[in-house]
Coordinates of C-alpha atoms in Angstrom, one line a residue:
G1 CA -76.0 -84.7 78.0
C2 CA -75.1 -87.0 80.8
P3 CA -75.7 -90.7 80.4
G4 CA -75.9 -92.7 83.6
G5 CA -75.5 -96.5 83.7
R6 CA -75.6 -99.3 86.1
G7 CA -74.9 -103.0 86.1
A8 CA -78.1 -104.9 85.8
R9 CA -77.2 -108.5 86.7
P10 CA -74.4 -111.1 86.6
R11 CA -73.5 -112.1 83.1
R12 CA -74.6 -115.6 82.1
D13 CA -71.7 -116.0 79.7
S14 CA -69.1 -115.6 82.5
P15 CA -66.9 -118.7 82.8
R16 CA -68.0 -119.1 86.4
A17 CA -71.7 -119.0 85.7
P18 CA -73.4 -122.4 85.6
P19 CA -76.1 -123.0 83.1
E20 CA -78.8 -122.9 85.9
R21 CA -80.4 -119.7 87.1
L22 CA -77.8 -117.7 88.9
A23 CA -77.8 -115.4 91.8
V24 CA -75.2 -113.8 94.1
G25 CA -75.9 -114.0 97.8
A26 CA -74.7 -111.9 100.7
R27 CA -75.3 -111.9 104.4
H28 CA -77.4 -109.2 106.0
G29 CA -77.5 -109.6 109.7
N30 CA -78.5 -113.2 110.4
A31 CA -80.2 -113.7 107.0
L32 CA -78.7 -114.6 103.6
R33 CA -80.2 -112.4 100.9
L34 CA -79.8 -112.1 97.1
A35 CA -77.5 -109.3 96.1
A36 CA -77.9 -109.7 92.3
I37 CA -79.7 -112.1 89.9
D38 CA -79.5 -113.0 86.3
A39 CA -82.3 -112.6 83.7
A40 CA -83.5 -116.2 84.0
A41 CA -83.9 -115.8 87.7
A42 CA -85.7 -112.5 87.3
E43 CA -88.3 -114.1 85.0
L44 CA -89.3 -116.4 87.9
G45 CA -90.1 -113.4 90.1
L46 CA -86.8 -113.4 92.1
A47 CA -85.4 -110.0 93.0
A48 CA -82.4 -108.5 94.8
G49 CA -83.0 -108.3 98.5
M50 CA -85.1 -111.4 98.7
T51 CA -84.0 -114.0 101.3
L52 CA -82.2 -117.0 100.0
A53 CA -84.7 -119.3 101.6
D54 CA -87.6 -117.7 99.8
A55 CA -85.7 -117.7 96.5
R56 CA -85.0 -121.4 96.8
A57 CA -88.6 -122.1 97.7
R58 CA -89.6 -120.5 94.4
C59 CA -86.6 -121.9 92.4
P60 CA -85.0 -125.1 93.9
Q61 CA -82.5 -125.2 91.0
L62 CA -81.1 -121.7 91.8
A63 CA -77.3 -121.7 91.7
T64 CA -75.7 -119.1 94.0
L65 CA -72.3 -117.6 94.3
P66 CA -70.9 -115.7 97.3
H67 CA -70.9 -111.9 97.0
D68 CA -67.5 -110.3 96.8
P69 CA -67.8 -106.5 97.3
A70 CA -64.0 -106.0 96.9
A71 CA -64.1 -107.7 93.5
D72 CA -67.1 -105.6 92.5
A73 CA -65.3 -102.4 93.5
R74 CA -62.2 -103.5 91.4
A75 CA -64.5 -104.3 88.4
L76 CA -66.2 -100.9 88.7
D77 CA -62.8 -99.2 88.8
R78 CA -61.9 -100.9 85.5
V79 CA -65.2 -99.9 83.9
V80 CA -64.7 -96.3 85.0
A81 CA -61.1 -96.2 83.7
G82 CA -62.4 -97.6 80.3
M83 CA -65.0 -94.9 80.0
I84 CA -62.3 -92.2 79.9
A85 CA -61.9 -93.2 76.3
F86 CA -65.3 -91.4 75.6
T87 CA -65.1 -88.4 78.0
P88 CA -62.7 -87.0 80.5
L89 CA -65.5 -86.4 82.9
V90 CA -66.6 -89.8 84.3
T91 CA -67.2 -90.8 87.9
A92 CA -68.1 -94.0 89.7
D93 CA -71.6 -94.4 91.2
P94 CA -71.1 -97.3 93.6
P95 CA -71.8 -100.1 93.9
D96 CA -72.6 -100.8 90.2
G97 CA -72.8 -97.6 88.2
A98 CA -71.0 -94.9 86.3
V99 CA -72.0 -91.4 85.3
L100 CA -70.5 -89.7 82.3
D101 CA -70.7 -86.1 81.2
I102 CA -70.6 -86.3 77.4
T103 CA -71.1 -82.6 76.6
G104 CA -69.2 -81.9 73.4
C105 CA -68.1 -85.5 73.0
A106 CA -71.0 -87.2 71.4
H107 CA -70.3 -86.0 67.8
L108 CA -66.9 -87.7 67.9
F109 CA -68.7 -91.1 68.0
G110 CA -71.6 -90.5 65.7
G111 CA -74.1 -89.1 68.2
E112 CA -75.3 -89.8 71.8
G113 CA -76.9 -93.2 70.9
E114 CA -73.8 -94.5 69.2
L115 CA -71.6 -93.3 72.0
A116 CA -73.8 -95.1 74.6
R117 CA -73.8 -98.3 72.5
Q118 CA -70.0 -98.3 72.3
A119 CA -69.7 -97.5 76.0
M120 CA -72.0 -100.4 77.0
A121 CA -70.0 -102.7 74.7
R122 CA -66.7 -101.6 76.2
S123 CA -67.9 -102.1 79.8
G124 CA -68.1 -105.8 79.2
H125 CA -71.2 -106.2 81.4
A126 CA -74.9 -106.5 80.9
A127 CA -76.1 -103.0 81.8
R128 CA -78.7 -100.3 81.1
H129 CA -78.2 -96.6 80.4
A130 CA -80.1 -93.4 80.2
L131 CA -79.6 -89.9 78.7
A132 CA -80.6 -86.8 80.5
P133 CA -79.6 -83.0 80.6
N134 CA -78.1 -83.4 84.1
P135 CA -76.2 -86.2 86.0
A136 CA -78.9 -86.7 88.7
A137 CA -81.7 -87.2 86.2
A138 CA -79.6 -89.6 84.1
R139 CA -78.7 -91.6 87.2
A140 CA -82.3 -91.8 88.3
L141 CA -83.6 -92.8 84.9
A142 CA -81.0 -95.6 84.6
R143 CA -81.8 -97.0 88.1
Y144 CA -85.5 -96.4 88.4
G145 CA -86.9 -95.8 85.0
A146 CA -88.5 -98.3 82.7
E147 CA -86.8 -99.4 79.5
G148 CA -87.3 -96.9 76.7
A149 CA -88.8 -94.3 79.0
G150 CA -86.7 -91.5 77.4
E151 CA -85.8 -88.4 79.4
D152 CA -89.1 -87.9 81.3
V153 CA -88.1 -87.8 84.9
H154 CA -91.6 -86.8 85.9
A155 CA -92.8 -90.4 85.4
L156 CA -90.2 -91.8 87.8
P157 CA -91.5 -93.1 91.2
V158 CA -90.7 -91.2 94.4
T159 CA -88.1 -94.0 95.2
A160 CA -85.8 -92.2 92.8
L161 CA -85.3 -89.6 95.4
E162 CA -83.5 -92.3 97.5
L163 CA -84.9 -90.9 100.8
P164 CA -85.3 -92.9 104.1
D165 CA -88.1 -95.4 104.2
E166 CA -90.0 -93.3 106.6
A167 CA -90.0 -90.3 104.3
L168 CA -91.0 -92.4 101.3
S169 CA -93.9 -93.9 103.2
G170 CA -95.1 -90.5 104.1
L171 CA -95.0 -89.4 100.5
R172 CA -97.1 -92.4 99.4
R173 CA -99.6 -91.8 102.2
A174 CA -100.0 -88.2 101.0
G175 CA -100.8 -89.5 97.5
L176 CA -97.5 -88.4 96.0
R177 CA -96.2 -91.4 94.0
T178 CA -94.2 -89.9 91.1
I179 CA -91.7 -87.1 90.7
G180 CA -94.3 -85.3 88.6
D181 CA -96.7 -85.3 91.6
L182 CA -94.0 -83.6 93.7
A183 CA -93.0 -81.1 91.0
R184 CA -96.6 -79.7 90.9
R185 CA -96.6 -79.0 94.7
P186 CA -95.1 -75.9 96.4
L187 CA -91.6 -76.6 97.6
R188 CA -91.9 -74.9 101.0
P189 CA -94.7 -77.2 102.4
L190 CA -92.7 -80.2 101.1
A191 CA -89.6 -79.1 102.9
A192 CA -91.5 -78.5 106.1
R193 CA -93.2 -81.9 106.1
F194 CA -90.5 -84.2 104.5
G195 CA -87.3 -82.4 105.0
E196 CA -85.0 -80.2 103.0
A197 CA -83.2 -83.3 101.6
A198 CA -86.3 -84.3 99.7
V199 CA -86.6 -80.9 98.1
L200 CA -82.9 -80.8 97.2
R201 CA -83.1 -84.2 95.5
L202 CA -86.2 -83.1 93.7
R203 CA -84.6 -79.9 92.4
Q204 CA -81.5 -81.9 91.3
L205 CA -83.6 -84.3 89.3
L206 CA -85.4 -81.4 87.6
G207 CA -82.1 -79.6 86.9
E208 CA -82.9 -76.7 89.1
A209 CA -80.0 -77.4 91.5
A210 CA -76.5 -78.4 90.7
A211 CA -75.4 -82.0 91.1
P212 CA -71.7 -81.7 90.3
L213 CA -69.5 -84.7 89.3
V214 CA -66.2 -85.5 90.9
P215 CA -64.3 -86.9 87.8
H216 CA -62.1 -89.9 88.0
R217 CA -58.5 -88.8 87.5
L218 CA -55.9 -91.0 85.9
T219 CA -52.8 -91.6 87.9
A220 CA -49.7 -90.2 86.4
P221 CA -47.4 -93.0 85.2
I222 CA -44.2 -93.7 87.2
R223 CA -41.4 -92.7 84.8
A224 CA -37.9 -91.2 84.8
E225 CA -35.7 -90.2 82.0
A226 CA -32.1 -89.2 81.5
R227 CA -30.6 -87.5 78.4
F228 CA -26.9 -86.9 77.7
A229 CA -25.0 -84.3 75.8
E230 CA -22.4 -87.0 74.8
P231 CA -23.6 -90.5 74.1
I232 CA -22.5 -93.3 76.5
A233 CA -21.6 -96.8 75.4
R234 CA -20.2 -98.8 78.3
T235 CA -22.6 -101.2 80.0
E236 CA -21.4 -100.2 83.5
D237 CA -22.2 -96.5 82.7
V238 CA -25.7 -97.5 81.5
L239 CA -26.3 -99.4 84.7
D240 CA -25.1 -96.5 86.8
V241 CA -27.6 -94.2 85.1
I242 CA -30.4 -96.8 85.5
E243 CA -29.6 -96.9 89.2
D244 CA -30.0 -93.2 89.5
L245 CA -33.3 -93.4 87.6
L246 CA -34.4 -96.1 90.0
G247 CA -33.7 -93.8 92.9
Q248 CA -36.0 -91.2 91.3
T249 CA -38.8 -93.7 90.8
A250 CA -38.3 -95.0 94.3
R251 CA -39.0 -91.6 95.8
E252 CA -42.2 -91.3 93.7
M253 CA -43.4 -94.8 94.6
E254 CA -42.7 -94.1 98.3
A255 CA -44.9 -91.0 98.1
R256 CA -47.7 -93.1 96.6
R257 CA -47.0 -96.1 99.0
L258 CA -46.4 -98.3 96.0
G259 CA -43.8 -100.9 94.9
G260 CA -42.8 -101.8 91.4
R261 CA -43.5 -105.3 90.0
R262 CA -42.4 -104.6 86.4
F263 CA -39.6 -102.3 85.3
V264 CA -39.0 -101.4 81.6
V265 CA -35.8 -99.8 80.5
T266 CA -35.6 -98.1 77.0
L267 CA -32.2 -97.4 75.6
C268 CA -32.3 -94.9 72.8
R269 CA -29.3 -94.9 70.5
S270 CA -28.0 -91.8 68.8
D271 CA -29.0 -93.2 65.4
G272 CA -32.7 -93.5 66.5
A273 CA -32.8 -97.2 67.3
E274 CA -34.3 -98.4 70.6
R275 CA -33.7 -101.4 72.8
R276 CA -36.0 -102.4 75.6
L277 CA -35.1 -104.4 78.7
A278 CA -37.9 -105.6 81.0
V279 CA -37.6 -107.4 84.3
E280 CA -40.3 -108.5 86.8
T281 CA -40.2 -109.1 90.5
G282 CA -42.2 -111.5 92.6
R283 CA -42.8 -108.9 95.2
P284 CA -43.3 -105.1 95.0
V285 CA -39.9 -103.4 95.5
R286 CA -38.6 -99.9 95.6
A287 CA -34.9 -100.6 96.2
A288 CA -32.5 -100.3 93.3
E289 CA -30.3 -103.3 94.2
P290 CA -32.6 -106.2 93.3
V291 CA -33.7 -104.5 90.0
I292 CA -30.1 -103.8 89.0
R293 CA -29.2 -107.5 89.8
L294 CA -32.0 -108.7 87.6
L295 CA -31.0 -106.3 84.8
R296 CA -27.5 -107.7 84.9
E297 CA -29.0 -111.3 84.7
R298 CA -31.1 -110.2 81.7
I299 CA -28.1 -108.6 79.9
E300 CA -26.0 -111.7 80.4
T301 CA -28.7 -114.1 79.1
L302 CA -29.5 -112.0 75.9
A303 CA -29.1 -114.1 72.8
D304 CA -28.5 -110.8 70.9
P305 CA -26.1 -108.7 73.0
I306 CA -26.8 -105.0 73.4
D307 CA -25.1 -103.1 70.5
P308 CA -24.5 -99.5 71.6
G309 CA -23.5 -98.4 68.1
F310 CA -22.3 -94.8 68.5
G311 CA -23.7 -94.7 72.0
F312 CA -27.0 -94.1 73.9
D313 CA -28.1 -90.5 74.1
A314 CA -31.2 -91.1 76.3
I315 CA -32.4 -93.8 78.8
T316 CA -35.9 -94.1 80.0
L317 CA -37.2 -96.1 83.0
A318 CA -40.9 -96.9 83.4
V319 CA -42.8 -98.8 86.1
P320 CA -46.0 -100.0 84.3
H321 CA -47.0 -102.4 87.0
A322 CA -47.0 -101.3 90.6
E323 CA -48.8 -102.6 93.7
P324 CA -49.4 -101.3 97.2
L325 CA -46.3 -101.6 99.4
A326 CA -46.7 -100.7 103.1
A327 CA -44.0 -100.3 105.7
R328 CA -42.7 -103.6 107.0
Q329 CA -42.4 -104.4 110.7
V330 CA -38.8 -105.2 111.6
G331 CA -38.2 -107.7 114.4
L332 CA -36.1 -106.9 117.3
E333 CA -33.9 -110.0 116.9
S334 CA -34.2 -111.4 113.4
G335 CA -34.7 -108.2 111.5
T336 CA -36.7 -108.6 108.2
D337 CA -37.9 -112.0 107.1
E338 CA -34.7 -113.1 105.2
S339 CA -36.1 -116.5 104.2
E340 CA -39.1 -115.0 102.3
D341 CA -36.8 -112.4 100.7
S342 CA -34.3 -115.0 99.6
V343 CA -37.0 -117.2 98.0
A344 CA -38.5 -114.2 96.2
A345 CA -35.0 -113.3 94.9
L346 CA -34.4 -116.8 93.7
I347 CA -37.7 -116.9 91.9
D348 CA -36.9 -113.6 90.2
R349 CA -33.4 -114.8 89.1
L350 CA -34.8 -118.1 87.7
G351 CA -37.6 -116.2 86.0
V352 CA -35.1 -114.0 84.2
R353 CA -33.0 -116.9 83.0
L354 CA -35.8 -119.5 82.2
G355 CA -38.9 -117.3 81.8
R356 CA -41.4 -116.5 84.5
E357 CA -44.0 -118.8 82.9
Q358 CA -41.7 -121.8 83.6
I359 CA -41.5 -121.3 87.3
Y360 CA -44.1 -122.8 89.6
R361 CA -44.5 -123.1 93.4
L362 CA -46.8 -125.1 95.7
A363 CA -49.7 -123.1 96.9
P364 CA -51.6 -124.4 99.9
Q365 CA -55.3 -125.0 99.6
N366 CA -58.0 -124.9 102.2
R367 CA -58.5 -128.7 102.0
H368 CA -57.5 -131.4 104.4
L369 CA -57.2 -134.4 102.1
P370 CA -53.4 -134.7 101.4
E371 CA -53.6 -135.0 97.6
V372 CA -55.5 -131.8 97.2
A373 CA -54.1 -129.8 100.1
Q374 CA -51.7 -128.1 97.6
R375 CA -51.6 -127.2 94.0
M376 CA -49.1 -125.9 91.5
A377 CA -49.4 -122.1 90.9
P378 CA -47.3 -119.7 88.9
A379 CA -44.5 -118.4 91.1
S380 CA -44.8 -114.9 89.6
G381 CA -48.2 -114.4 91.1
K382 CA -49.1 -113.3 94.6
A383 CA -47.8 -115.2 97.5
P384 CA -50.0 -118.1 98.3
A385 CA -52.4 -117.8 101.3
A386 CA -51.1 -119.4 104.5
F387 CA -53.5 -122.1 105.6
P388 CA -53.0 -124.0 108.9
P389 CA -50.8 -127.2 108.5
R390 CA -52.9 -130.3 107.8
A391 CA -50.9 -132.6 110.0
P392 CA -51.3 -132.5 113.8
D393 CA -48.5 -131.1 115.9
G394 CA -45.5 -133.5 116.0
V395 CA -46.8 -135.7 113.1
Q396 CA -44.5 -136.0 110.1
R397 CA -45.7 -136.1 106.5
P398 CA -43.7 -137.5 103.6
L399 CA -42.1 -135.1 101.1
Y400 CA -42.9 -137.4 98.2
L401 CA -46.5 -138.3 97.4
L402 CA -47.7 -140.7 94.8
D403 CA -50.3 -139.4 92.4
P404 CA -52.5 -141.3 92.4
P405 CA -52.0 -143.4 95.5
Q406 CA -50.9 -147.0 94.6
P407 CA -53.0 -150.0 95.7
I408 CA -51.2 -152.5 97.8
E409 CA -52.0 -155.9 99.3
V410 CA -51.8 -155.9 103.1
I411 CA -52.0 -158.3 106.0
A412 CA -53.2 -156.5 109.0
G413 CA -55.0 -157.0 112.3
V414 CA -58.7 -156.3 112.3
P415 CA -60.6 -154.2 112.8
D416 CA -58.2 -151.3 113.2
G417 CA -54.7 -152.9 113.4
P418 CA -51.7 -151.6 111.6
P419 CA -50.1 -153.4 108.6
Q420 CA -47.9 -156.4 109.3
R421 CA -46.9 -157.2 105.8
F422 CA -47.7 -155.7 102.4
R423 CA -47.0 -156.3 98.7
W424 CA -46.2 -153.5 96.4
R425 CA -44.9 -153.8 92.8
R426 CA -44.5 -157.6 93.2
A427 CA -42.2 -157.1 96.2
V428 CA -43.2 -158.3 99.7
H429 CA -42.2 -156.0 102.7
D430 CA -42.3 -157.1 106.3
V431 CA -43.3 -154.3 108.7
R432 CA -40.9 -153.8 111.6
L433 CA -42.3 -150.5 113.1
A434 CA -45.7 -148.9 112.7
E435 CA -47.2 -145.7 114.0
G436 CA -50.8 -144.6 113.8
P437 CA -53.5 -144.4 112.9
E438 CA -54.0 -140.8 111.8
R439 CA -57.7 -140.6 110.9
I440 CA -58.8 -138.2 108.1
A441 CA -62.5 -138.0 107.5
A442 CA -64.1 -137.7 104.1
E443 CA -65.0 -134.2 102.8
W444 CA -68.8 -134.9 103.2
W445 CA -69.6 -131.3 102.3
R446 CA -68.3 -131.7 98.8
R447 CA -70.0 -133.6 96.0
V448 CA -66.7 -135.2 94.8
G449 CA -63.8 -136.2 96.9
G450 CA -60.1 -136.9 96.2
H451 CA -59.0 -138.8 93.1
L452 CA -57.7 -142.4 93.7
G453 CA -57.1 -143.5 90.1
A454 CA -58.8 -146.2 88.1
G455 CA -60.7 -149.3 89.2
N456 CA -63.5 -149.2 91.7
A457 CA -62.2 -146.0 93.4
A458 CA -64.8 -143.9 91.6
S459 CA -67.6 -145.6 93.6
E460 CA -65.8 -144.9 96.9
R461 CA -64.8 -141.4 96.1
G462 CA -65.5 -138.7 98.7
S463 CA -67.5 -140.9 101.1
L464 CA -65.0 -143.1 103.2
T465 CA -62.7 -142.4 106.1
R466 CA -59.0 -142.9 105.9
D467 CA -56.6 -144.3 108.5
Y468 CA -53.0 -143.4 107.8
Y469 CA -50.0 -145.3 109.2
R470 CA -46.3 -144.5 109.1
I471 CA -44.5 -147.8 108.8
E472 CA -40.9 -149.0 108.4
D473 CA -39.9 -152.3 106.8
T474 CA -37.1 -154.6 107.8
A475 CA -34.8 -152.9 105.3
G476 CA -35.2 -149.5 107.0
R477 CA -37.4 -148.0 104.2
R478 CA -40.3 -145.9 105.5
Y479 CA -43.7 -145.6 103.9
W480 CA -47.0 -143.7 104.3
V481 CA -50.0 -146.0 103.8
F482 CA -53.7 -145.8 104.5
R483 CA -56.8 -147.9 104.7
R484 CA -59.7 -146.4 102.8
G485 CA -62.9 -147.0 104.7
L486 CA -63.7 -148.4 108.2
F487 CA -65.2 -151.9 108.5
E488 CA -68.5 -150.4 109.5
E489 CA -68.4 -148.3 106.4
K490 CA -67.3 -151.0 104.0
P491 CA -66.8 -154.8 104.5
D492 CA -63.6 -155.0 102.5
P493 CA -61.7 -151.7 102.8
R494 CA -58.7 -151.4 100.5
W495 CA -55.1 -150.2 101.3
Y496 CA -53.0 -147.7 99.4
L497 CA -49.5 -146.5 99.5
H498 CA -49.6 -142.7 99.4
G499 CA -46.1 -141.4 100.2
L500 CA -42.4 -142.2 100.7
F501 CA -40.2 -140.8 103.5
P502 CA -36.6 -139.9 102.7

């Protein structure tokens, strides 16, 4: 038998799903339409393909998320890979389905029904499935059949043929509304009137024509091994062998256009004991030099030194984590980007010594308020996206920001004059030089703006304009201060110290 399954709707127990009725929207031409909905939205009569305006008219509380086809494709790949645990013949049915040939496999799991139940649970998604003697029928039953309809493809609507709209309209006008209606008609007149594709699809659903599967094939692991007639014990000899193995894996990764992110070395002693060394890199790499350097760092930082005993008679190198690595453009003058490579190498070395979970970096965010324009992110992850600089050209920003900004008492000219004197931490500072203002508008499109700490800041949050000034006091110390709110926005705007210049 061949079960076919498809994802029915977004899961409501997803951490991203709000408690309201949920839908996923996508742009089709100039209109926003629903790409998927959850069960609660479906109960209100919403359906995929409906315009977002019509859906909100029916359900004003509808919560929407943007459709991410690339993420859907990755999720489907993970589902298909997991289905190989039940049968070696499984193929993806984009955008949201998978087809399995379970011939000769069902008895291993207690029958077809139990296999289907375990497969649905393993998928991790709300889904529906169907069982049929051939893949085309199983797929059609899962996508177009009613719940509990069994294996009767004759009751399916003609939309299960997935023909163009014009051909489907012609079938309905001719009074042919189900697959059973078509099956009782001679095939030659159907082919002459509606095309050979309609007849072929009909025969595939009825099992009279082949609908072969192209099975998903697992990628062979990237691995190299060396065995020795005489065991080796010196660390330098071990590293030389590992370097040769890295050359072998580099050629294999180059053929696949991949680069390794995690390398695991297994040292097999002659007495049967094993020792594993694992290193990770911040970027996909193929060259042996950075991996050997990290392995040396790992060996030097081991609390329990490697004990070769009577020597190692086998060494295995595996690359369990690899990512796409395309050819790099080399500049005519500067060559490769040495600054990025040096930062990545530094992160790798610190990760080996301190642990990769202890290393963080600043990742820019697509926000223009200074306190939320960056966030701390694990340095071992992907390189942060490069957003445009928040400061205008030629405008300096302080390296040190106060979190939260500190309230200060200011004497300044009104309505838009710079500070002339301010008090911070019980000390009075006379302003000698001032530059500004640099005006930053509030993020009006967000419900909640930046955090300013305690006090009455919560009532002002996310609704007032900021005017920033770069000032220098008589002692030569430089500060970054701002006034929160214009006088037309608020009669008594407050001042804050946000950053310190070196």
